[in-house]
CSV table of C-alpha atoms in Angstrom, one decimal:
chain,number,residue,atom,x,y,z
A,1,ARG,CA,28.8,-67.2,-11.2
A,2,GLU,CA,30.7,-64.0,-10.4
A,3,THR,CA,27.5,-62.4,-9.1
A,4,LEU,CA,26.9,-65.3,-6.7
A,5,LYS,CA,30.5,-65.2,-5.6
A,6,GLU,CA,30.1,-61.5,-4.8
A,7,GLU,CA,26.9,-62.2,-3.0
A,8,LEU,CA,28.8,-64.9,-1.0
A,9,PHE,CA,31.7,-62.5,-0.1
A,10,SER,CA,29.2,-59.9,0.9
A,11,ALA,CA,27.4,-62.3,3.2
A,12,LEU,CA,30.7,-63.4,4.8
A,13,GLN,CA,32.0,-59.8,5.3
A,14,THR,CA,30.9,-59.4,8.9
A,15,LEU,CA,31.0,-63.1,10.0
A,16,ASP,CA,34.7,-63.3,11.0
A,17,ARG,CA,35.2,-66.7,9.3
A,18,GLY,CA,32.0,-68.0,11.0
A,19,PHE,CA,32.9,-67.0,14.6
A,20,GLU,CA,30.2,-64.3,14.5
A,21,ALA,CA,27.6,-66.2,12.4
A,22,SER,CA,24.1,-66.6,13.8
A,23,ALA,CA,21.9,-69.5,12.7
A,24,SER,CA,20.2,-67.2,10.2
A,25,ASP,CA,23.6,-66.2,8.8
A,26,GLN,CA,24.6,-69.9,8.5
A,27,ASN,CA,21.3,-70.6,6.6
A,28,ASN,CA,21.9,-67.6,4.3
A,29,VAL,CA,25.5,-68.8,3.5
A,30,ALA,CA,24.3,-72.4,2.9
A,31,ALA,CA,21.6,-71.1,0.5
A,32,ILE,CA,24.2,-69.1,-1.5
A,33,VAL,CA,26.6,-72.1,-1.6
A,34,GLN,CA,23.8,-74.4,-2.9
A,35,ARG,CA,23.2,-72.0,-5.8
A,36,LEU,CA,26.9,-71.5,-6.4
A,37,SER,CA,27.8,-75.2,-6.4
A,38,ALA,CA,25.6,-75.8,-9.4
A,39,LEU,CA,28.0,-73.4,-11.3
A,40,SER,CA,31.3,-74.9,-10.3
A,41,PRO,CA,33.6,-74.7,-13.4
A,42,GLU,CA,35.7,-77.7,-12.5
A,43,ALA,CA,34.2,-81.1,-13.3
A,44,ALA,CA,36.8,-83.0,-11.3
A,45,PRO,CA,37.9,-80.7,-8.4
A,46,ALA,CA,39.2,-83.4,-6.0
A,47,PRO,CA,42.1,-84.6,-8.3
A,48,LYS,CA,42.7,-81.0,-9.4
A,49,LEU,CA,43.1,-79.8,-5.8
A,50,LEU,CA,45.5,-82.5,-4.9
A,51,SER,CA,47.6,-82.2,-8.1
A,52,ALA,CA,49.6,-79.1,-7.2
A,53,ASP,CA,51.0,-77.5,-4.0
A,54,SER,CA,48.9,-74.6,-2.8
A,55,LYS,CA,48.0,-72.6,0.3
A,56,TRP,CA,44.5,-71.7,1.4
A,57,ARG,CA,43.0,-69.3,3.9
A,58,LEU,CA,39.8,-70.1,5.7
A,59,ILE,CA,37.1,-67.4,5.1
A,60,TYR,CA,34.1,-69.3,6.5
A,61,SER,CA,33.2,-72.4,8.4
A,62,ASP,CA,30.2,-73.5,10.4
A,63,ALA,CA,32.0,-76.5,12.0
A,64,PRO,CA,31.9,-76.1,15.8
A,65,ASP,CA,35.5,-77.5,16.3
A,66,ILE,CA,36.8,-74.7,14.1
A,67,VAL,CA,34.6,-71.6,15.0
A,68,GLY,CA,32.7,-72.8,18.0
A,69,PRO,CA,33.1,-71.3,21.5
A,70,THR,CA,35.8,-73.8,22.5
A,71,ALA,CA,37.8,-73.3,19.2
A,72,ALA,CA,41.6,-72.8,19.6
A,73,GLY,CA,41.7,-69.1,18.8
A,74,ARG,CA,41.1,-66.4,16.2
A,75,GLY,CA,44.5,-66.2,14.5
A,76,ARG,CA,45.2,-67.5,11.0
A,77,ILE,CA,43.3,-70.6,10.0
A,78,GLY,CA,44.2,-72.3,6.7
A,79,GLN,CA,45.5,-75.3,4.8
A,80,ARG,CA,48.5,-76.3,2.9
A,81,VAL,CA,48.2,-78.8,0.1
A,82,GLU,CA,51.4,-80.9,-0.5
A,83,ALA,CA,50.8,-82.6,-3.8
A,84,THR,CA,54.1,-84.6,-3.8
A,85,ASN,CA,53.3,-86.2,-0.4
A,86,SER,CA,49.5,-86.5,-1.0
A,87,ARG,CA,48.9,-84.4,2.2
A,88,ILE,CA,46.8,-81.6,3.5
A,89,VAL,CA,48.1,-79.8,6.5
A,90,ASN,CA,45.5,-77.9,8.6
A,91,LEU,CA,47.0,-74.8,10.2
A,92,VAL,CA,45.5,-73.0,13.2
A,93,GLU,CA,47.1,-70.1,15.0
A,94,ALA,CA,45.8,-69.9,18.6
A,95,LEU,CA,46.2,-66.4,19.9
A,96,PRO,CA,46.9,-65.7,23.6
A,97,PRO,CA,43.9,-64.3,25.5
A,98,SER,CA,43.1,-60.6,24.7
A,99,PRO,CA,44.4,-59.1,28.0
A,100,LEU,CA,47.8,-60.7,27.4
A,101,GLN,CA,48.1,-59.4,23.8
A,102,SER,CA,48.4,-55.8,25.1
A,103,LEU,CA,51.3,-56.5,27.4
A,104,PRO,CA,54.7,-54.8,26.5
A,105,PHE,CA,56.0,-58.3,25.8
A,106,PRO,CA,53.0,-60.5,24.9
A,107,PRO,CA,53.3,-64.2,24.8
A,108,PRO,CA,53.6,-65.7,21.3
A,109,SER,CA,50.7,-67.3,19.5
A,110,LEU,CA,50.7,-71.1,19.2
A,111,GLN,CA,51.0,-72.6,15.7
A,112,LEU,CA,49.0,-75.9,15.5
A,113,GLU,CA,49.3,-78.3,12.6
A,114,VAL,CA,47.4,-81.4,11.8
A,115,THR,CA,48.9,-83.4,9.0
A,116,LEU,CA,46.5,-85.5,6.9
A,117,GLY,CA,46.9,-88.0,4.1
A,118,ALA,CA,44.6,-87.0,1.3
A,119,GLU,CA,43.3,-89.2,-1.5
A,120,ALA,CA,40.8,-88.3,-4.2
A,121,VAL,CA,38.3,-91.2,-4.1
A,122,SER,CA,36.0,-89.6,-6.8
A,123,ASP,CA,35.9,-86.5,-8.9
A,124,THR,CA,34.5,-84.5,-6.0
A,125,GLU,CA,35.4,-86.5,-2.8
A,126,VAL,CA,38.7,-86.4,-0.8
A,127,ARG,CA,39.3,-89.1,1.9
A,128,LEU,CA,41.5,-88.1,4.8
A,129,SER,CA,43.7,-90.0,7.2
A,130,LEU,CA,45.4,-88.6,10.3
A,131,LEU,CA,49.2,-88.8,10.0
A,132,GLY,CA,50.3,-86.6,12.9
A,133,THR,CA,50.1,-83.2,14.7
A,134,SER,CA,52.6,-80.6,15.9
A,135,ALA,CA,52.7,-77.4,17.9
A,136,ALA,CA,55.2,-74.6,17.9
A,137,PRO,CA,55.4,-71.0,19.1
A,138,GLY,CA,54.3,-68.5,16.6
A,139,SER,CA,54.6,-64.7,16.5
A,140,PRO,CA,56.0,-62.6,17.9
A,141,LYS,CA,59.1,-64.7,17.5
A,142,LEU,CA,61.0,-65.3,20.7
A,143,PRO,CA,64.7,-64.2,20.9
A,144,PHE,CA,65.9,-67.8,21.5
A,145,PRO,CA,65.4,-71.1,19.7
A,146,THR,CA,62.2,-72.8,20.4
A,147,PRO,CA,61.4,-76.4,19.5
A,148,SER,CA,58.2,-77.6,18.0
A,149,LEU,CA,56.5,-80.5,19.6
A,150,GLY,CA,55.3,-83.2,17.1
A,151,LEU,CA,53.3,-86.3,17.4
A,152,PRO,CA,53.8,-88.4,14.2
A,153,LEU,CA,51.7,-91.5,14.1
A,154,LEU,CA,53.1,-94.9,13.4
A,155,PHE,CA,50.2,-95.7,11.0
A,156,PRO,CA,47.5,-93.5,9.5
A,157,LEU,CA,44.1,-93.3,11.2
A,158,PRO,CA,40.8,-92.6,9.4
A,159,PHE,CA,39.9,-89.0,9.7
A,160,GLY,CA,36.8,-88.6,7.5
A,161,SER,CA,36.3,-87.0,4.1
A,162,PHE,CA,35.0,-83.9,2.4
A,163,SER,CA,33.2,-83.2,-0.9
A,164,ILE,CA,34.1,-80.3,-3.0
A,165,LEU,CA,31.0,-78.4,-3.9
A,166,TYR,CA,32.6,-75.5,-5.8
A,167,TYR,CA,36.2,-75.1,-7.1
A,168,ASP,CA,37.5,-72.5,-9.5
A,169,GLY,CA,41.2,-72.5,-8.5
A,170,ASP,CA,40.8,-69.4,-6.3
A,171,LEU,CA,37.7,-70.3,-4.3
A,172,ARG,CA,37.0,-73.7,-2.8
A,173,VAL,CA,33.8,-74.7,-1.0
A,174,ILE,CA,33.7,-78.0,0.7
A,175,LYS,CA,31.2,-80.0,2.8
A,176,THR,CA,32.5,-82.4,5.4
A,177,ALA,CA,31.2,-85.9,5.9
A,178,GLN,CA,29.5,-84.5,9.1
A,179,GLY,CA,27.7,-81.9,7.0
A,180,TYR,CA,29.7,-78.7,7.8
A,181,LEU,CA,30.8,-76.1,5.3
A,182,GLY,CA,34.3,-74.8,4.8
A,183,ILE,CA,35.1,-72.0,2.4
A,184,ASN,CA,38.7,-71.2,1.5
A,185,MET,CA,40.5,-68.7,-0.7
A,186,ARG,CA,43.8,-69.6,-2.4
A,187,GLU,CA,46.6,-67.4,-1.1
A,188,GLN,CA,47.7,-65.6,-4.3
A,189,ALA,CA,51.5,-66.0,-3.7
A,190,GLU,CA,51.1,-69.7,-4.3
A,191,LYS,CA,49.2,-69.5,-7.6
């Protein structure tokens, strides 16, 4: 298992979370994931994932809405699991265009959040429902108060699902209902 994890980390090293992945790179990652998923140490990863608060950092995706040419930016991308609320909050930091980042007073990034209801519907599958979205200025922090803009929904909307292919508490590999891979590392401060 550890050897395959190292092989996976090595394959991901130059792919910038999937932004720089070619079709060949995507195929290579998928082949490693297929072998690794057979060695997942957790028999019931979906309930386990949703049983405790945690923060995760995206290290790879092949989903075009996350790493495609029209994706929101190359800042931080991650998730926050809120066990007490049965929620997963997707976090995306959209950076300003490169030329603006080098200005003496660059504009702040934009912190985007999508809040999802999360339910373990089997040992390996999590069903999601859209609860709301929000956007707020990120870093650098502005010297004055800035409100966030939120759009809570009056009722949850179906948002799809994902299957957990591999989970060891620190590394999580999922496959969305649309067939895309997502690989996340737990942020150690939360463990």
